[in-house]
Amino acid sequence: MRLIIAEKPSLARAIADALPGDTKREDGALRGNDTVVTWCLGHLLEQAPPDAYDSAYKQWRLDHLPILPTRWQLAPRPKARGQLAVIRKLLKQARVVVHAGDPDREGQLLVQEVIEYLGWKGPVARLLVNDLNRPAVQRALSRLEDNARYQPLYRAAESRSRADWLYGINLTRAWTLTGRQAGHDGVLSVGRVQTPVLGLVVRRDAEIRDFRPYPFHVLWADLAVANGSLRAWWQPGEQHRLDEQGHLLERAPAEVLAASLPGAEGRLTSLESRQKRQAAPLPYSLSALQVDAARRFGLSAQMVLDICQRLYERHKLITYPRSDCRYLPEEHLVQARATLSGACSQDETLRSWLAGADFALRSKAWDDRKVGAHHALAPTGKPAELARLERAEADVFRLIARNVLAQFYPPLIAREVKAEFTIMGERFRASGQELLQPGWKPLFTTRDEAPPLPPLSEGEGCRVTASAVEDRETRPPEPFTDASLIKAMMNIARYVDDPEVKRTLREHDGLGTEATRAGIIETLIERGYLVRQNKALRATRLGSGLIASLPDAATRPERTALWEQRLTAIAERDDDPAPFFSALVDDLRGLLSKADSQRLRQAMAAAQGEVATGSRSPRRKSSGKPRRSRAASTRGQRKPRTKA
């Protein structure tokens, strides 16, 4: 019997559907003629807790640190034992095993660690599927590879999992125990990803708190020109007192000029006109969808993920949602008209968008070269009876369908015009945009663009009909929201200065993954480090104090970039993981040496931030291990496997 182990049930169903003959459902598997397809449910295994290596580690002690396993162990996750038992039983009947994890680093780890944990010693083939359409899966089944070819990818993923365990376990215990010495009786959780994310919010809140607004002044003039009128804005020269953005800091020069402008004549001295073509936004990845849904409907990142899971698993209306890709397989283009016609048939808004689609068009979204382990989110073609869904589910489904439908609309074409006038020896600028072809834009609710300018000719005259000075004030940065924090995690390279680090972070996923970003935000809230205030995410005093007590390097994303460079070398060049771990342990020892109760006490005392709602301070237990609580969960001790 050939046993195929898929990463998830949906992939298992797609593989079973692509097999010749009929398949029947068994407990935890689908059986065909000579092939059985079973599945994992995400990670069935996790890194074993410290006390699995030594029972003494049940008690948290500084003199135990760093905890460095010599022979690594995995343990079944609590809800995974049943499916592990199914796979164990099937392995005893198999003559060959096929690894059908996602074609990426984590997918390689997820299935292979189960195969090795259960002691399989026979041959293992590798099935690579990134498109669940039946013809694509059938082609993949005809092109099985030797799984040994992917051993470096597995070693890289395994190294990442172990490194996150070492980092999270040791630093969390160190800061928790140091916190106890400083009078804080709760778990202080530290992680490679969650802590830099918290650092982003803490630093943004500090910028807002420390911001000191100051006034500036702008001068506008309404101009009559040959074919109409427009408003232009004075561009003060360097002889005036300006800030770095060119804002005028003294009102007097603007007042003097404004008083003499009415009736003054000038000339159009510079005219730039540029036609701009803009293709439709690409179909969504999960993070891109979370950003838009948060902005448009006020949904948290976790709510969007939960909604997508229901649309995928319960309603079967969309494809696999935890995708970081914004492209679709070229094969889907052939079926797009039928798929979208079916998906949109039950909703008036979707039908109107469908009616405007031109299926003879082809956008850059259809590109096999850019499809990775998963493709962009898209409707499955099942008719969506949105009236039967929750409102938020219907709203999110419309967004997903809209971005795919938009690929069959022409580009937006606009003419941008920039004009500069000289009046009384001073420069005045005006800009506008003329919409030549709306294209896909009617499907999207977007901010109003600059109104068009009247027809202009360089050298033509103008006359000032009115002018005024407006007093304005600089504004602080906006606090993070779910949308902007998810976007910051996706584009974390913006928050670092080192060019090489920037490049590495751009080449990889940023901080977290599509599957973990929403959970990271919710975890920081659960642990009492962040609170939601309406749409804003603000750091608590506890969160701010933790960041202030840590070495700066532990609160910034550069470590992720360094790890990714080394993990890529393991995966792509088959480098030995040993130097990576050696450097990690040296780094870890250096960070642990910075755990200082006096610094932590001062950081907590000086911390500013919001009060964590619904959190409570856990009391001590005689075992030496802090009590679990909503505000200070020890889940990071049991699940360092996740990128936290």
XYZ file of C-alpha atoms in Angstrom:
644
model
C 0.000 0.000 0.000
C 1.202 3.506 -0.816
C 0.583 6.007 1.994
C 0.363 9.713 1.163
C 0.598 12.042 4.177
C -0.826 15.480 3.404
C -0.248 18.606 5.451
C -3.945 19.327 5.914
C -7.339 17.703 5.220
C -8.172 19.974 2.260
C -4.985 18.920 0.462
C -5.718 15.271 1.284
C -9.173 15.573 -0.277
C -7.711 17.160 -3.419
C -5.133 14.359 -3.733
C -7.762 11.646 -3.194
C -10.004 13.242 -5.847
C -7.106 13.114 -8.330
C -6.461 9.385 -7.830
C -7.886 6.878 -10.319
C -11.004 5.069 -9.154
C -13.156 5.749 -6.141
C -12.000 6.489 -2.608
C -13.838 5.829 0.615
C -13.608 7.672 3.898
C -12.072 5.947 6.890
C -11.191 7.242 10.322
C -8.568 9.925 9.609
C -7.893 8.765 6.035
C -9.232 8.304 2.485
C -8.640 4.866 0.917
C -8.307 4.247 -2.819
C -7.339 1.147 -4.787
C -3.697 0.854 -3.719
C -3.255 4.259 -2.114
C -4.352 5.662 1.236
C -4.303 9.404 1.825
C -4.082 10.644 5.402
C -3.299 14.051 6.821
C -1.795 16.159 9.531
C -3.754 18.926 11.223
C -1.077 21.559 11.144
C 1.780 20.613 13.451
C 0.983 17.339 15.223
C 4.234 17.622 17.186
C 5.954 20.380 19.126
C 9.274 20.812 20.865
C 9.213 18.991 24.206
C 9.156 21.195 27.335
C 12.345 21.666 29.369
C 11.331 19.148 32.053
C 11.278 16.398 29.382
C 15.085 16.722 29.385
C 15.512 17.005 33.134
C 12.779 16.958 35.781
C 14.745 19.619 37.666
C 13.696 22.099 34.955
C 10.131 22.017 36.263
C 11.370 24.580 38.745
C 12.408 27.859 37.149
C 15.913 28.809 38.322
C 18.431 31.280 36.926
C 21.299 28.881 37.567
C 19.728 26.428 35.078
C 20.127 28.885 32.209
C 20.798 28.542 29.406
C 18.915 25.267 28.942
C 20.625 23.587 25.980
C 19.282 20.146 24.961
C 21.902 17.756 23.614
C 19.373 15.314 22.078
C 16.270 17.122 20.942
C 12.841 15.649 21.663
C 9.390 16.212 20.196
C 6.074 15.675 21.962
C 2.568 15.185 20.535
C 0.403 18.261 20.777
C -2.563 17.684 23.102
C -5.228 17.470 20.377
C -3.051 15.540 17.914
C -2.775 12.127 19.568
C -5.750 10.638 17.710
C -4.465 11.539 14.238
C -0.943 10.449 15.162
C -2.365 7.054 16.113
C -4.082 6.829 12.702
C -0.832 7.597 10.873
C 1.126 5.168 13.053
C -1.307 2.356 12.187
C -1.225 3.145 8.466
C 2.589 3.271 8.397
C 2.659 -0.357 9.566
C 0.690 -1.327 6.422
C 2.661 0.828 3.962
C 5.360 -0.228 1.516
C 6.183 3.368 0.475
C 5.380 6.766 1.985
C 4.731 9.988 0.077
C 5.414 13.270 1.855
C 2.739 15.773 0.743
C 3.526 18.774 2.877
C 3.343 22.253 1.406
C 6.271 23.028 -0.910
C 8.014 25.341 1.545
C 10.248 25.171 4.592
C 7.519 24.774 7.201
C 5.603 22.271 5.055
C 8.715 20.132 4.748
C 9.130 20.116 8.523
C 5.507 19.499 9.400
C 5.150 16.134 7.642
C 8.738 14.888 7.816
C 8.972 15.301 11.576
C 5.900 13.034 11.906
C 7.415 10.401 9.573
C 10.656 10.370 11.557
C 8.976 10.556 14.982
C 6.894 7.459 14.166
C 10.025 5.553 13.154
C 9.434 4.952 9.429
C 12.619 3.586 7.830
C 11.371 2.812 4.326
C 11.455 4.893 1.120
C 9.886 8.379 1.113
C 8.821 10.202 -2.054
C 7.959 13.897 -2.237
C 4.719 15.251 -3.745
C 4.704 18.991 -4.455
C 1.236 20.533 -4.891
C 0.559 24.265 -5.019
C -2.693 24.177 -7.001
C -5.636 22.081 -5.773
C -7.324 21.836 -9.184
C -7.632 18.177 -10.185
C -5.510 18.327 -13.393
C -2.717 20.113 -11.502
C -2.750 17.532 -8.688
C -2.755 14.677 -11.227
C 0.321 16.174 -12.919
C 2.030 16.500 -9.535
C 1.260 12.846 -8.739
C 2.941 11.834 -11.989
C 6.118 13.741 -11.029
C 7.023 12.403 -7.590
C 10.570 13.125 -6.394
C 12.896 11.550 -3.838
C 12.300 13.248 -0.492
C 16.041 13.039 0.240
C 16.458 15.941 -2.166
C 14.632 18.144 0.346
C 16.688 17.172 3.390
C 18.465 20.581 3.522
C 15.071 22.329 3.555
C 14.021 20.093 6.441
C 17.214 20.813 8.368
C 16.673 24.559 7.948
C 13.084 24.334 9.222
C 14.131 22.089 12.103
C 16.898 24.544 12.990
C 14.435 27.441 13.022
C 12.076 25.523 15.315
C 14.843 24.605 17.755
C 16.324 28.110 17.679
C 12.970 29.679 18.535
C 12.639 27.225 21.445
C 16.087 28.105 22.786
C 15.451 31.818 22.440
C 11.939 31.853 23.910
C 12.426 29.383 26.752
C 15.660 30.850 28.056
C 14.859 34.546 27.778
C 11.324 34.131 29.126
C 12.627 32.278 32.180
C 15.467 34.761 32.685
C 13.269 37.858 32.537
C 10.479 36.255 34.563
C 12.843 35.266 37.370
C 14.633 38.620 37.247
C 11.225 40.284 37.327
C 10.388 38.352 40.475
C 13.536 39.700 42.119
C 12.403 43.179 41.075
C 8.957 42.660 42.592
C 6.969 41.668 39.499
C 5.229 38.367 40.178
C 4.196 37.254 36.711
C 5.551 35.679 33.527
C 7.500 38.077 31.293
C 7.343 36.388 27.908
C 10.091 37.088 25.377
C 10.153 35.812 21.798
C 12.071 36.415 18.593
C 8.978 37.744 16.802
C 6.474 38.831 19.442
C 8.982 41.053 21.274
C 10.069 43.121 18.221
C 6.373 43.535 17.336
C 5.734 44.836 20.850
C 8.791 47.062 20.412
C 7.234 48.652 17.325
C 4.146 49.654 19.306
C 6.083 50.836 22.363
C 8.329 53.062 20.236
C 5.388 54.460 18.258
C 3.532 55.280 21.485
C 6.647 57.005 22.815
C 6.869 59.102 19.627
C 3.250 60.141 20.077
C 3.684 60.870 23.790
C 6.885 62.883 23.260
C 5.592 64.755 20.226
C 5.482 68.509 20.598
C 3.277 70.173 17.983
C 4.240 73.510 16.494
C 2.374 75.884 14.184
C 3.123 76.515 10.533
C 1.442 78.628 7.891
C 0.330 78.169 4.283
C -0.738 80.731 1.725
C -3.067 80.001 -1.169
C -4.134 82.107 -4.111
C -7.136 81.609 -6.394
C -6.100 82.277 -9.977
C -8.136 83.152 -13.040
C -6.630 81.598 -16.197
C -7.697 81.541 -19.842
C -9.977 78.491 -19.520
C -11.214 78.689 -15.940
C -9.834 79.019 -12.426
C -7.704 77.064 -9.954
C -6.094 77.297 -6.521
C -2.295 77.436 -6.198
C -0.073 77.304 -3.123
C 2.878 79.553 -2.323
C 6.320 77.904 -2.233
C 8.382 80.050 0.168
C 12.099 80.297 -0.585
C 15.019 79.349 1.622
C 15.403 82.933 2.855
C 12.372 82.291 5.046
C 12.332 80.225 8.208
C 11.266 76.706 7.176
C 11.219 73.265 8.801
C 12.589 70.089 7.164
C 9.332 69.577 5.262
C 9.425 73.114 3.851
C 6.662 74.413 6.165
C 6.736 78.176 6.800
C 7.286 78.769 10.520
C 6.635 82.556 10.630
C 3.276 84.027 9.648
C 4.450 87.559 8.863
C 5.968 86.910 5.396
C 2.788 85.127 4.282
C 0.601 87.965 5.607
C 2.614 90.605 3.775
C 2.460 88.679 0.489
C -1.249 87.822 0.858
C -2.123 91.496 1.350
C -0.515 92.476 -1.956
C -1.697 89.554 -4.087
C -5.344 90.365 -5.041
C -5.393 91.665 -8.604
C -1.750 90.806 -9.215
C -0.899 89.201 -12.534
C 1.577 86.462 -13.295
C 2.475 83.760 -15.774
C 2.481 79.945 -16.024
C 6.209 79.233 -16.128
C 6.284 75.418 -15.878
C 3.771 72.775 -16.938
C 4.174 69.016 -16.579
C 1.583 66.563 -17.855
C 1.931 62.810 -17.443
C -0.460 60.009 -18.352
C -0.555 57.262 -15.735
C -1.806 53.710 -16.258
C -2.542 51.736 -13.111
C -3.410 48.042 -13.147
C -5.974 46.659 -10.720
C -4.782 45.664 -7.238
C -3.747 42.013 -7.183
C -5.865 39.292 -5.561
C -5.355 39.069 -1.826
C -2.848 37.314 0.358
C -4.149 36.849 3.894
C -2.165 39.777 5.312
C -3.235 42.127 2.510
C -6.853 41.117 3.140
C -6.452 41.694 6.875
C -5.152 45.205 6.194
C -8.055 46.144 3.880
C -10.756 44.521 6.023
C -9.455 46.324 9.111
C -9.498 49.680 7.328
C -12.858 49.241 5.667
C -14.871 47.271 8.238
C -12.927 47.690 11.480
C -12.238 43.952 11.765
C -9.266 42.761 13.796
C -6.642 40.614 12.102
C -7.769 37.580 14.117
C -11.417 38.162 13.164
C -10.467 38.220 9.473
C -8.489 34.989 9.827
C -11.390 33.317 11.651
C -13.861 34.516 9.000
C -11.621 33.205 6.215
C -11.361 29.828 7.923
C -15.172 29.615 8.047
C -15.524 30.699 4.416
C -12.981 28.008 3.504
C -13.887 25.075 5.752
C -17.569 25.500 6.603
C -18.973 27.342 3.574
C -16.395 26.160 0.991
C -16.613 29.520 -0.775
C -12.907 30.423 -0.968
C -9.589 28.695 -1.544
C -7.001 28.058 1.189
C -6.762 31.339 3.125
C -3.420 31.263 4.962
C -1.480 32.255 1.878
C 1.294 34.814 1.493
C 0.926 34.875 -2.304
C -0.981 37.427 -4.423
C -0.797 35.517 -7.721
C -2.933 32.783 -9.276
C -2.007 29.708 -11.365
C -2.323 30.259 -15.099
C -4.518 27.187 -15.333
C -7.186 28.969 -13.271
C -7.532 31.632 -15.971
C -9.241 29.150 -18.300
C -11.909 28.439 -15.690
C -12.220 31.988 -14.385
C -15.436 32.936 -16.199
C -17.277 29.829 -14.972
C -15.824 30.079 -11.459
C -16.704 33.735 -10.984
C -20.115 33.398 -12.647
C -21.003 30.688 -10.152
C -19.570 32.527 -7.161
C -21.305 35.821 -7.972
C -24.703 34.528 -9.090
C -26.578 35.017 -5.795
C -25.564 38.579 -4.873
C -26.673 41.781 -6.577
C -23.433 43.665 -5.943
C -21.283 40.799 -7.214
C -23.533 40.315 -10.271
C -23.111 43.985 -11.193
C -19.328 43.675 -10.923
C -19.403 40.453 -12.940
C -21.423 42.149 -15.696
C -18.615 44.660 -16.226
C -15.855 42.055 -16.440
C -14.121 41.415 -19.775
C -12.787 37.866 -19.699
C -10.726 38.487 -22.825
C -8.351 40.534 -20.656
C -5.386 38.973 -18.872
C -3.663 40.660 -15.954
C -0.250 40.010 -14.433
C -1.993 38.150 -11.569
C -1.927 34.882 -13.553
C 1.685 33.806 -13.223
C 2.873 30.302 -12.328
C 6.390 31.591 -11.664
C 5.145 33.682 -8.746
C 2.887 31.062 -7.168
C 4.619 29.500 -4.175
C 3.286 26.946 -1.715
C -0.172 28.507 -2.052
C -1.852 30.867 -4.484
C -3.853 34.012 -3.746
C -7.251 33.841 -2.084
C -10.029 33.348 -4.635
C -13.653 32.164 -4.849
C -14.096 28.431 -5.438
C -17.074 28.910 -7.762
C -19.691 27.675 -5.315
C -22.665 30.087 -5.411
C -22.337 32.459 -2.462
C -25.693 33.015 -0.776
C -24.427 36.006 1.159
C -27.796 36.695 2.799
C -27.285 33.469 4.761
C -23.836 34.457 6.000
C -22.939 36.699 8.885
C -22.529 40.279 7.703
C -18.767 40.265 8.316
C -18.437 36.999 6.355
C -20.327 38.521 3.417
C -18.198 41.679 3.559
C -14.945 39.710 3.496
C -16.141 37.416 0.705
C -17.048 40.425 -1.449
C -13.543 41.811 -0.987
C -11.967 38.504 -2.084
C -14.268 38.158 -5.102
C -13.852 41.835 -6.042
C -10.055 41.650 -6.241
C -10.234 38.632 -8.566
C -12.983 40.203 -10.698
C -10.892 43.372 -10.982
C -8.305 41.400 -12.990
C -10.839 41.424 -15.848
C -11.255 45.192 -15.882
C -9.088 47.558 -17.944
C -6.442 49.667 -16.221
C -7.231 53.007 -14.659
C -5.853 55.753 -16.900
C -5.427 59.280 -15.575
C -3.576 62.415 -16.598
C -1.626 64.098 -13.818
C -0.853 67.789 -14.288
C 1.585 69.905 -12.266
C 1.697 73.644 -12.895
C 3.988 76.328 -11.482
C 3.096 80.027 -11.721
C 5.330 83.039 -11.069
C 3.507 85.980 -9.488
C 5.332 89.013 -8.065
C 8.555 87.036 -8.265
C 7.173 84.239 -6.071
C 6.428 80.620 -7.027
C 2.929 79.118 -6.703
C 2.130 75.481 -7.473
C -1.067 73.685 -8.425
C -1.732 70.053 -9.281
C -4.699 68.067 -10.507
C -5.717 64.758 -12.024
C -8.080 64.044 -14.897
C -9.636 60.576 -15.050
C -9.456 59.373 -18.675
C -10.586 55.769 -18.129
C -12.013 54.614 -14.772
C -11.150 50.963 -15.473
C -11.359 48.900 -12.282
C -11.776 51.876 -9.948
C -15.619 51.761 -9.673
C -15.251 48.409 -7.865
C -13.234 50.092 -5.113
C -14.197 52.771 -2.638
C -11.133 54.992 -2.615
C -10.313 58.455 -1.419
C -11.125 61.333 -3.748
C -8.282 62.289 -6.040
C -7.208 65.856 -6.769
C -9.789 67.547 -9.019
C -8.692 68.237 -12.600
C -7.149 71.568 -13.541
C -8.628 73.574 -16.408
C -6.804 73.291 -19.764
C -3.472 75.125 -19.451
C -0.720 76.284 -21.800
C 2.803 77.090 -20.678
C 3.424 80.819 -20.829
C -0.236 81.861 -20.459
C -1.138 84.616 -18.022
C -3.030 84.461 -14.738
C -4.625 86.918 -12.299
C -5.103 86.557 -8.544
C -8.773 86.820 -7.543
C -8.396 85.926 -3.853
C -5.759 84.855 -1.346
C -5.510 83.925 2.326
C -3.146 82.590 4.978
C -4.130 79.428 6.854
C -2.690 78.502 10.243
C -1.929 74.806 10.709
C -0.184 72.601 13.243
C 2.088 69.588 12.909
C 0.501 66.302 13.948
C 1.992 63.308 15.769
C 2.245 59.893 14.105
C -0.925 57.807 14.214
C -1.054 54.965 16.752
C -0.855 51.476 15.327
C -4.058 49.682 14.397
C -4.529 46.043 13.395
C -4.219 47.157 9.766
C -1.091 49.247 10.154
C 0.620 46.779 12.507
C 0.018 43.856 10.131
C 1.363 46.047 7.315
C 4.399 46.938 9.440
C 5.068 43.243 10.092
C 4.820 42.541 6.349
C 7.126 45.464 5.487
C 9.375 45.364 8.528
C 12.381 46.380 6.407
C 11.080 49.968 6.615
C 11.932 49.980 10.318
C 15.627 49.127 10.021
C 18.532 51.231 8.763
C 21.185 48.686 7.749
C 20.970 48.199 3.927
C 21.909 44.487 4.058
C 19.354 43.789 6.784
C 16.730 45.693 4.785
C 17.446 43.556 1.726
C 17.203 40.289 3.682
C 13.912 41.266 5.309
C 12.448 42.286 1.954
C 13.389 38.920 0.467
C 11.622 36.986 3.225
C 8.273 37.202 4.987
C 9.064 40.089 7.322
C 8.052 39.399 10.918
C 5.764 36.424 11.446
C 3.857 34.605 8.721
C 0.380 34.808 7.231
C -0.731 32.136 9.690
C 0.835 33.680 12.816
C 0.574 37.492 12.559
C -2.989 37.779 13.833
C -2.176 35.365 16.669
C 0.888 37.390 17.667
C -1.265 40.504 18.146
C -3.862 38.577 20.161
C -1.128 36.956 22.272
C 0.358 40.347 23.130
C -3.112 41.500 24.205
C -3.747 38.338 26.237
C -0.435 38.712 28.030
C -1.303 42.268 29.014
C 1.341 43.945 26.831
C -1.102 45.640 24.426
C -4.665 46.920 24.695
C -7.207 47.911 22.077
C -8.645 51.404 22.326
C -11.331 51.543 19.643
C -9.240 50.678 16.551
C -5.903 51.683 18.075
C -3.402 49.241 19.573
C -1.543 50.812 22.506
C 1.220 49.471 24.733
C 0.494 48.943 28.418
C 2.820 49.942 31.226
C 3.786 46.272 31.492
C 4.604 46.082 27.771
C 6.553 49.346 27.820
C 8.447 48.294 30.948
C 9.382 44.933 29.425
C 10.795 46.569 26.294
C 12.752 49.090 28.375
C 14.222 46.294 30.511
C 15.475 44.230 27.566
C 18.664 44.740 25.566
C 17.790 46.882 22.555
C 18.765 44.105 20.129
C 16.071 41.817 21.579
C 13.362 44.385 20.782
C 14.222 44.946 17.109
C 13.802 42.825 13.951
C 17.441 42.596 12.899
C 17.863 39.187 14.561
C 15.208 37.713 12.257
C 17.181 38.949 9.237
C 20.399 37.390 10.541
C 18.648 34.081 11.205
C 17.080 34.073 7.744
C 20.452 34.564 6.088
C 21.847 31.538 7.911
C 18.729 29.386 7.472
C 18.718 30.149 3.733
C 22.323 28.958 3.540
C 21.294 25.699 5.248
C 18.277 25.206 2.951
C 19.862 26.244 -0.348
C 23.574 25.487 0.049
C 23.279 22.553 2.466
C 25.369 24.371 5.080
C 25.990 22.618 8.388
C 23.536 23.956 11.047
C 26.202 23.664 13.776
C 27.764 27.152 13.217
C 24.263 28.680 13.311
C 23.593 27.123 16.717
C 27.023 27.993 18.014
C 26.485 31.651 17.155
C 22.972 31.491 18.601
C 24.185 30.123 21.939
C 26.858 32.846 22.138
C 24.188 35.448 21.398
C 21.899 33.879 23.978
C 24.551 33.908 26.699
C 25.190 37.585 25.972
C 21.494 38.436 26.261
C 21.099 36.405 29.449
C 23.986 38.313 31.019
C 21.943 41.504 30.573
C 19.094 40.279 32.795
C 19.344 42.723 35.674
C 16.768 43.105 38.449
C 17.690 46.726 39.200
C 17.340 47.747 35.558
C 14.057 45.857 35.323
C 12.735 47.470 38.512
C 13.637 50.930 37.206
C 12.109 50.149 33.791
C 8.820 49.047 35.326
C 8.704 52.027 37.663
C 9.372 54.521 34.865
C 7.160 52.823 32.272
C 4.339 54.795 30.721
C 1.410 53.234 28.955
C -2.157 52.095 29.233
C -3.672 49.905 31.921
C -4.272 46.340 30.705
C -7.999 45.690 30.946
C -9.103 42.382 32.406
C -5.588 41.294 33.385
C -4.599 40.265 36.879
C -1.237 39.796 38.517
C -0.512 36.097 39.096
C 0.652 35.040 42.533
C 3.739 32.997 43.249
C 3.751 29.259 43.601
C 6.147 27.468 45.875
C 7.495 25.433 42.955
C 9.363 28.506 41.760
C 7.343 28.633 38.546
C 5.010 31.640 38.139
C 1.332 30.912 37.964
C -0.368 30.953 34.554
C -2.750 33.822 33.988
C -4.576 35.548 31.186
C -2.201 38.480 31.372
C 0.935 36.391 31.579
C 0.419 33.047 29.886
C 3.201 30.477 29.683
C 1.978 29.184 26.347
C 5.203 30.414 24.817
C 6.938 27.807 26.980
C 4.931 25.016 25.406
C 4.767 26.310 21.848
C 8.025 27.972 20.863
C 7.592 26.156 17.532
C 5.438 29.003 16.295
C 7.435 31.950 15.033
C 7.227 33.794 18.316
